[in-house]
Amino acid sequence: MRPVLEVADIFRRHGVAFRAGQGSRLSSDQRRVMAAIEACRTATLGGHVERCDDCGLVRVTYNSCRDRHCPKCQGLARAQWLADRQADLLPVPYFHVVFTVPASVAAIALQNKAVVYDILLKAAAETIRLISADPKHGCRDWDDRHSHTWGQTLTHHPHAHCVVPGGGIAPDGSWVGCRPGFFLPVRVLSRLYRRLFLERLQAAFDSTKLQFFGHLDHLSEAAAFARHLNALRKVKWVIYAKRPFGGPGQVLAYLGRYTHRVAIANGRLITCEQGHVRFRWKDYRAGNKSKVMTLETDEFIRRFLLHILPKGFRRIRHFGFLANACRVAKLARIRAALKAPQPPPPAEAVDYRERCAILIGHRLDLCPICGGRMVEIGLVPRARTPRRAAPRCDTS
């Protein structure tokens, strides 16, 4: 069922005024995402005309924008991704580790998203790799990383979620598991992660990959940036090593909730009235108590757009034995060491309707009136975008 209120509705009602008020402060990526969400499942993107074979009902279904920031376009992508990951799971314990950054680093990240988010994921991966290689802590190979940039109230809070198996392949080809219920020492992880992150951040500054504006403009000077990093070396960097998952099924359930999330789901929205948006949020500091927050419409849109990723940035990444270059060979070695059977091949679908039925269990080709089969009988063309007039050259 369609939610009563969607992010797209808020953008359609208030997006024009918001864009006019922001002027050049909106990036091209933010403008592109706003336009995609506004056009999603409307006549702007075209669609299909379908008719029921039994009762003759005719309906038009409009195309999706398929943007990764759109709350309506992640269901099928999430299901397909999970089906692909099902074949990669092993019958071993899995751990969930979250890497965060201090607020002063988050401020730099907001002005340098592609660079700093990349550093976050790579520093987290290198931290686990280096600590895991120490014989004192056991042998581990490692798994998925995915980054988030938001909290429950849409504030900017960049962090990386890591799903790591509790063990790895030894040089003799055997599987070496970790101690039950224990992953890695968090204090050691935190200090190494802080050092590796700041080293990469300094390297990015030295290669002029960082830009600073507004209240951070003073950091463009080398001396000021060095003082800023020195202060960060004295701050505790928080890493959460959460309880191990109960099994591969629980890993998939977790991945399904978090990997393809957007800043806010449509189901959390309550109202958009009199220039204010009300939405539900979960207060983790109050025992996960559900609360309601009210924001001015412009502030809600501004917070949503804080989390638009740069075009081409890969938010979900695979490391270790799941890296594309060695995935097949390493998974075969690990399964042989664990004496685990090979997973069955995934079911193949001809079109998106069959894919949706296989992955989600929801059939799109059923008539909502009589349950008969809907057959495509025509197409709705995309709306033409008016061309901008070419600027005239005054030769007078």
Coordinates of C-alpha atoms in Angstrom, one line a residue:
M1 CA 0.0 0.0 0.0
R2 CA 1.2 3.5 -0.8
P3 CA 2.1 5.6 2.3
V4 CA -0.2 8.6 3.0
L5 CA 2.8 10.9 2.6
E6 CA 6.0 10.5 0.7
V7 CA 9.3 12.4 0.3
A8 CA 8.3 12.9 -3.3
D9 CA 5.1 14.7 -2.2
I10 CA 7.1 17.1 -0.1
F11 CA 9.5 17.8 -3.0
R12 CA 6.7 18.4 -5.4
R13 CA 4.9 20.8 -3.1
H14 CA 7.9 22.7 -1.8
G15 CA 10.9 21.8 -4.1
V16 CA 10.5 24.8 -6.5
A17 CA 10.5 27.3 -3.6
F18 CA 13.4 25.6 -1.9
R19 CA 15.6 25.5 -5.0
A20 CA 14.9 29.2 -5.6
G21 CA 15.8 30.1 -2.1
Q22 CA 19.0 28.0 -2.0
G23 CA 20.3 29.3 -5.4
S24 CA 23.8 28.2 -6.1
R25 CA 24.3 26.5 -2.8
L26 CA 22.7 23.3 -4.1
S27 CA 25.1 20.9 -5.9
S28 CA 24.3 19.4 -9.3
D29 CA 24.0 16.0 -7.6
Q30 CA 21.4 17.3 -5.1
R31 CA 19.3 19.0 -7.9
R32 CA 19.5 15.8 -10.0
V33 CA 18.2 13.6 -7.1
M34 CA 15.4 16.0 -6.3
A35 CA 14.3 16.0 -9.9
A36 CA 14.4 12.2 -10.0
I37 CA 12.4 11.7 -6.8
E38 CA 9.8 14.2 -8.0
A39 CA 9.4 12.4 -11.3
C40 CA 9.4 8.9 -9.9
R41 CA 6.3 6.9 -11.0
T42 CA 4.7 9.8 -12.8
A43 CA 3.9 10.5 -16.4
T44 CA 7.2 12.3 -16.7
L45 CA 9.1 9.1 -16.9
G46 CA 6.6 7.3 -19.1
G47 CA 5.1 3.9 -18.4
H48 CA 3.1 0.9 -19.5
V49 CA -0.6 0.4 -20.3
E50 CA -2.0 -2.9 -19.1
R51 CA -5.3 -4.7 -19.5
C52 CA -6.8 -7.6 -17.5
D53 CA -7.6 -10.7 -19.6
D54 CA -10.6 -11.5 -17.4
C55 CA -12.5 -8.3 -16.4
G56 CA -11.0 -5.9 -19.0
L57 CA -9.6 -3.4 -16.4
V58 CA -7.2 -1.0 -18.0
R59 CA -4.5 0.7 -15.9
V60 CA -1.3 2.7 -16.4
T61 CA 1.8 1.9 -14.4
Y62 CA 4.5 4.6 -14.5
N63 CA 8.2 3.9 -14.5
S64 CA 10.5 4.3 -11.5
C65 CA 13.4 6.7 -11.3
R66 CA 15.7 3.9 -9.9
D67 CA 17.8 6.5 -8.1
R68 CA 19.5 5.0 -5.0
H69 CA 18.4 7.9 -2.9
C70 CA 14.7 7.4 -3.7
P71 CA 12.7 5.8 -0.9
K72 CA 10.4 4.0 -3.4
C73 CA 13.0 2.4 -5.6
Q74 CA 15.1 0.3 -3.3
G75 CA 12.8 -2.8 -2.7
L76 CA 13.7 -4.8 -5.8
A77 CA 17.3 -3.7 -5.8
R78 CA 17.6 -4.8 -2.2
A79 CA 16.0 -8.1 -2.8
Q80 CA 18.3 -8.8 -5.8
W81 CA 21.4 -7.8 -3.8
L82 CA 20.4 -10.1 -1.0
A83 CA 19.8 -13.0 -3.3
D84 CA 23.3 -12.5 -4.7
R85 CA 24.8 -12.3 -1.2
Q86 CA 23.0 -15.5 -0.1
A87 CA 25.5 -17.5 -2.2
D88 CA 28.4 -15.9 -0.4
L89 CA 27.4 -16.6 3.2
L90 CA 29.3 -19.2 5.2
P91 CA 28.2 -21.4 8.1
V92 CA 30.4 -19.4 10.6
P93 CA 29.7 -16.7 13.2
Y94 CA 29.5 -13.2 11.8
F95 CA 30.2 -10.0 13.7
H96 CA 28.9 -6.4 13.3
V97 CA 31.4 -3.6 13.8
V98 CA 30.6 0.2 13.4
F99 CA 33.3 2.8 12.8
T100 CA 32.4 6.4 13.5
V101 CA 34.3 9.7 13.3
P102 CA 34.4 12.8 15.6
A103 CA 32.1 15.7 14.8
S104 CA 35.0 17.9 13.6
V105 CA 35.9 15.2 11.0
A106 CA 32.2 14.9 10.0
A107 CA 32.3 18.7 9.2
I108 CA 35.2 18.2 6.9
A109 CA 33.4 15.2 5.3
L110 CA 30.3 17.3 4.6
Q111 CA 32.4 19.6 2.4
N112 CA 34.5 16.7 0.8
K113 CA 32.1 13.8 0.6
A114 CA 33.7 11.6 -2.0
V115 CA 37.2 11.9 -0.5
V116 CA 36.4 11.5 3.2
Y117 CA 33.8 8.8 2.8
D118 CA 36.3 6.9 0.8
I119 CA 38.9 7.3 3.5
L120 CA 36.3 6.1 6.1
L121 CA 35.6 2.8 4.3
K122 CA 39.3 2.2 3.4
A123 CA 40.6 3.0 6.9
A124 CA 38.0 0.7 8.5
A125 CA 38.9 -2.2 6.1
E126 CA 42.7 -1.7 6.7
T127 CA 42.2 -1.6 10.4
I128 CA 40.5 -5.0 10.5
R129 CA 43.0 -6.4 8.1
L130 CA 46.0 -5.4 10.1
I131 CA 44.7 -6.4 13.5
S132 CA 43.4 -9.7 12.1
A133 CA 46.9 -10.5 10.7
D134 CA 48.3 -10.4 14.3
P135 CA 48.6 -14.0 15.6
K136 CA 47.6 -12.8 19.0
H137 CA 44.1 -12.0 17.7
G138 CA 43.6 -15.0 15.5
C139 CA 43.2 -15.3 11.7
R140 CA 40.3 -13.6 9.9
D141 CA 39.3 -12.9 6.5
W142 CA 36.7 -10.2 6.0
D143 CA 33.5 -9.3 4.3
D144 CA 31.2 -6.3 3.5
R145 CA 31.5 -2.6 4.3
H146 CA 28.7 -0.1 3.7
S147 CA 28.6 3.6 4.8
H148 CA 25.7 5.6 6.2
T149 CA 25.8 9.4 6.7
W150 CA 22.6 10.0 8.8
G151 CA 21.1 9.6 12.2
Q152 CA 17.4 9.1 13.1
T153 CA 16.8 12.9 12.9
L154 CA 18.5 13.2 9.5
T155 CA 21.5 15.0 11.0
H156 CA 24.9 14.4 9.4
H157 CA 26.5 11.4 11.1
P158 CA 29.0 9.5 8.8
H159 CA 29.8 6.0 9.9
A160 CA 30.7 2.6 8.4
H161 CA 28.9 -0.7 9.1
C162 CA 31.1 -3.8 8.7
V163 CA 29.9 -7.4 8.6
V164 CA 32.9 -9.6 9.3
P165 CA 33.1 -13.5 9.6
G166 CA 34.7 -14.8 12.8
G167 CA 37.7 -16.6 11.2
G168 CA 39.8 -17.0 8.2
I169 CA 42.0 -19.3 6.1
A170 CA 45.3 -20.3 7.5
P171 CA 48.5 -20.7 5.3
D172 CA 48.0 -24.5 5.4
G173 CA 44.4 -24.1 3.9
S174 CA 42.5 -24.9 7.1
W175 CA 39.9 -22.7 8.7
V176 CA 40.9 -20.9 11.9
G177 CA 37.9 -19.6 13.9
C178 CA 37.9 -16.9 16.6
R179 CA 37.0 -17.4 20.2
P180 CA 33.2 -17.8 20.8
G181 CA 31.5 -14.5 21.2
F182 CA 34.7 -12.4 20.8
F183 CA 35.8 -10.6 17.7
L184 CA 38.7 -8.1 18.2
P185 CA 39.8 -5.8 21.1
V186 CA 37.9 -2.6 20.5
R187 CA 40.5 -0.3 22.2
V188 CA 43.2 -1.6 19.8
L189 CA 40.9 -1.2 16.9
S190 CA 40.0 2.4 17.8
R191 CA 43.6 3.6 18.1
L192 CA 44.8 1.9 14.9
Y193 CA 41.7 3.2 13.0
R194 CA 42.3 6.8 14.2
R195 CA 46.0 6.6 13.1
L196 CA 45.2 5.2 9.7
F197 CA 42.3 7.6 9.1
L198 CA 44.3 10.7 10.0
E199 CA 47.3 9.5 7.8
R200 CA 45.0 9.2 4.8
L201 CA 43.3 12.6 5.6
Q202 CA 46.8 14.2 5.8
A203 CA 47.7 12.6 2.4
A204 CA 44.5 13.9 0.9
F205 CA 45.4 17.4 2.1
D206 CA 48.9 17.2 0.8
S207 CA 47.6 16.2 -2.6
T208 CA 45.2 19.1 -2.6
K209 CA 42.1 16.8 -2.7
L210 CA 40.4 18.7 0.2
Q211 CA 38.5 21.9 -0.1
F212 CA 37.3 24.1 2.7
F213 CA 34.6 26.7 2.8
G214 CA 32.8 29.0 5.3
H215 CA 33.7 28.3 8.9
L216 CA 36.4 25.7 7.8
D217 CA 38.1 28.1 5.4
H218 CA 41.1 28.5 7.8
L219 CA 42.0 24.8 7.5
S220 CA 43.2 25.5 4.0
E221 CA 46.5 26.7 5.6
A222 CA 48.9 23.8 6.3
A223 CA 49.7 25.0 9.9
A224 CA 46.1 25.3 10.9
F225 CA 45.3 21.9 9.3
A226 CA 48.2 20.3 11.2
R227 CA 47.0 21.7 14.5
H228 CA 43.5 20.4 13.7
L229 CA 44.8 16.9 13.2
N230 CA 46.9 17.0 16.4
A231 CA 43.8 17.8 18.4
L232 CA 42.0 14.8 16.7
R233 CA 44.9 12.5 17.8
K234 CA 44.0 13.2 21.4
V235 CA 40.3 12.5 21.0
K236 CA 38.8 9.0 21.5
W237 CA 37.3 7.6 18.3
V238 CA 34.3 5.4 18.9
I239 CA 34.0 1.9 17.5
Y240 CA 31.1 -0.3 18.3
A241 CA 31.6 -4.1 18.3
K242 CA 28.1 -5.4 18.5
R243 CA 26.9 -8.8 19.6
P244 CA 27.6 -11.5 17.0
F245 CA 24.8 -12.5 14.7
G246 CA 22.8 -15.7 15.4
G247 CA 23.6 -17.2 12.0
P248 CA 23.7 -16.5 8.3
G249 CA 19.9 -15.9 8.3
Q250 CA 20.2 -13.1 10.8
V251 CA 23.1 -11.6 8.7
L252 CA 20.8 -11.5 5.7
A253 CA 18.0 -9.9 7.8
Y254 CA 20.4 -7.2 9.0
L255 CA 21.7 -6.6 5.5
G256 CA 18.2 -6.3 4.2
R257 CA 17.4 -3.6 6.7
Y258 CA 20.5 -1.5 6.2
T259 CA 22.3 -1.9 2.9
H260 CA 19.8 -0.1 0.7
R261 CA 18.4 2.4 3.1
V262 CA 17.9 6.0 2.3
A263 CA 18.0 8.9 4.8
I264 CA 14.4 8.4 5.7
A265 CA 11.7 5.9 4.7
N266 CA 8.3 7.1 3.6
G267 CA 6.7 5.1 6.3
R268 CA 8.2 7.4 9.0
L269 CA 6.5 10.5 7.6
I270 CA 3.3 11.7 9.3
T271 CA 2.2 15.0 8.0
C272 CA 3.4 18.0 5.8
E273 CA 1.2 20.9 6.8
Q274 CA 1.5 24.6 7.3
G275 CA 5.1 24.7 6.3
H276 CA 6.2 21.9 8.7
V277 CA 7.0 18.2 8.3
R278 CA 6.3 15.8 11.2
F279 CA 8.0 12.3 11.2
R280 CA 8.8 9.5 13.6
W281 CA 12.2 8.8 14.9
K282 CA 13.8 6.4 17.4
D283 CA 15.7 7.7 20.4
Y284 CA 18.4 5.2 21.1
R285 CA 19.5 7.0 24.2
A286 CA 16.0 6.6 25.7
G287 CA 15.8 2.8 25.2
N288 CA 14.8 3.0 21.5
K289 CA 11.7 5.0 22.4
S290 CA 9.7 6.2 19.4
K291 CA 9.2 9.9 19.2
V292 CA 7.9 12.6 16.8
M293 CA 10.0 15.4 15.4
T294 CA 8.7 18.5 13.7
L295 CA 10.9 20.5 11.3
E296 CA 10.2 23.4 8.9
T297 CA 9.8 22.1 5.4
D298 CA 13.0 23.8 4.2
E299 CA 15.0 22.4 7.0
F300 CA 13.6 18.9 6.4
I301 CA 14.6 19.1 2.7
R302 CA 18.0 20.5 3.6
R303 CA 18.7 17.6 6.0
F304 CA 17.5 15.1 3.5
L305 CA 19.9 16.5 0.8
L306 CA 22.8 16.4 3.2
H307 CA 23.0 12.7 2.6
I308 CA 23.1 12.7 -1.3
L309 CA 26.2 10.8 -2.3
P310 CA 28.5 12.1 -5.1
K311 CA 27.7 10.5 -8.4
G312 CA 29.7 7.3 -8.9
F313 CA 30.5 6.8 -5.2
R314 CA 30.3 3.2 -4.2
R315 CA 28.6 3.0 -0.8
I316 CA 28.6 -0.8 -0.5
R317 CA 32.0 -2.5 -0.9
H318 CA 33.4 -6.0 -0.6
F319 CA 36.8 -6.7 0.8
G320 CA 38.9 -9.8 1.7
F321 CA 37.5 -13.1 0.2
L322 CA 34.6 -11.2 -1.3
A323 CA 36.7 -8.9 -3.4
N324 CA 35.8 -9.4 -7.1
A325 CA 39.3 -10.4 -8.1
C326 CA 39.4 -13.5 -5.9
R327 CA 35.8 -14.2 -4.8
V328 CA 35.1 -17.4 -6.6
A329 CA 38.5 -19.1 -5.8
K330 CA 38.6 -18.0 -2.1
L331 CA 35.0 -19.0 -1.4
A332 CA 35.7 -22.5 -2.9
R333 CA 38.8 -22.9 -0.7
I334 CA 36.8 -21.8 2.4
R335 CA 33.9 -24.1 1.7
A336 CA 36.3 -26.9 1.2
A337 CA 38.0 -26.2 4.5
L338 CA 34.6 -26.0 6.3
K339 CA 33.3 -29.0 4.4
A340 CA 30.3 -26.8 3.5
P341 CA 28.1 -27.6 0.4
Q342 CA 28.0 -25.3 -2.6
P343 CA 24.9 -23.1 -2.6
P344 CA 22.2 -23.8 -5.3
P345 CA 22.3 -21.6 -8.4
P346 CA 19.9 -18.5 -8.2
A347 CA 16.7 -18.7 -10.1
E348 CA 16.7 -16.7 -13.4
A349 CA 13.8 -14.4 -14.4
V350 CA 12.9 -13.2 -17.8
D351 CA 11.6 -9.8 -16.9
Y352 CA 11.1 -7.5 -13.9
R353 CA 7.7 -8.9 -13.1
E354 CA 9.0 -12.5 -12.7
R355 CA 12.0 -11.1 -10.9
C356 CA 9.8 -9.4 -8.4
A357 CA 7.7 -12.5 -7.9
I358 CA 10.8 -14.7 -7.3
L359 CA 12.6 -12.2 -5.0
I360 CA 9.8 -10.5 -3.1
G361 CA 6.9 -12.9 -3.5
H362 CA 4.7 -10.1 -4.9
R363 CA 3.2 -10.5 -8.3
L364 CA 2.8 -7.3 -10.3
D365 CA 0.8 -8.9 -13.1
L366 CA -2.4 -9.6 -11.1
C367 CA -5.5 -7.6 -11.6
P368 CA -6.4 -5.7 -8.4
I369 CA -10.1 -6.2 -9.0
C370 CA -10.5 -9.9 -10.0
G371 CA -7.1 -11.3 -9.6
G372 CA -6.8 -12.1 -13.3
R373 CA -3.6 -11.6 -15.4
M374 CA -2.6 -8.1 -16.5
V375 CA -1.1 -8.0 -20.0
E376 CA 0.8 -5.1 -21.4
I377 CA -0.9 -3.6 -24.4
G378 CA 1.0 -0.3 -25.0
L379 CA 3.5 2.2 -23.8
V380 CA 3.3 5.7 -22.4
P381 CA 6.2 7.8 -23.8
R382 CA 8.4 9.9 -21.5
A383 CA 7.5 13.5 -21.3
R384 CA 9.8 15.7 -23.4
T385 CA 12.0 18.0 -21.5
P386 CA 11.8 21.5 -23.1
R387 CA 15.1 22.5 -24.6
R388 CA 16.8 25.7 -23.3
A389 CA 17.1 28.4 -25.8
A390 CA 20.7 28.9 -27.0
P391 CA 22.1 32.2 -25.7
R392 CA 22.2 34.9 -28.3
C393 CA 25.5 36.6 -29.2
D394 CA 25.2 40.4 -29.5
T395 CA 27.4 41.5 -32.4
S396 CA 26.2 45.1 -32.5

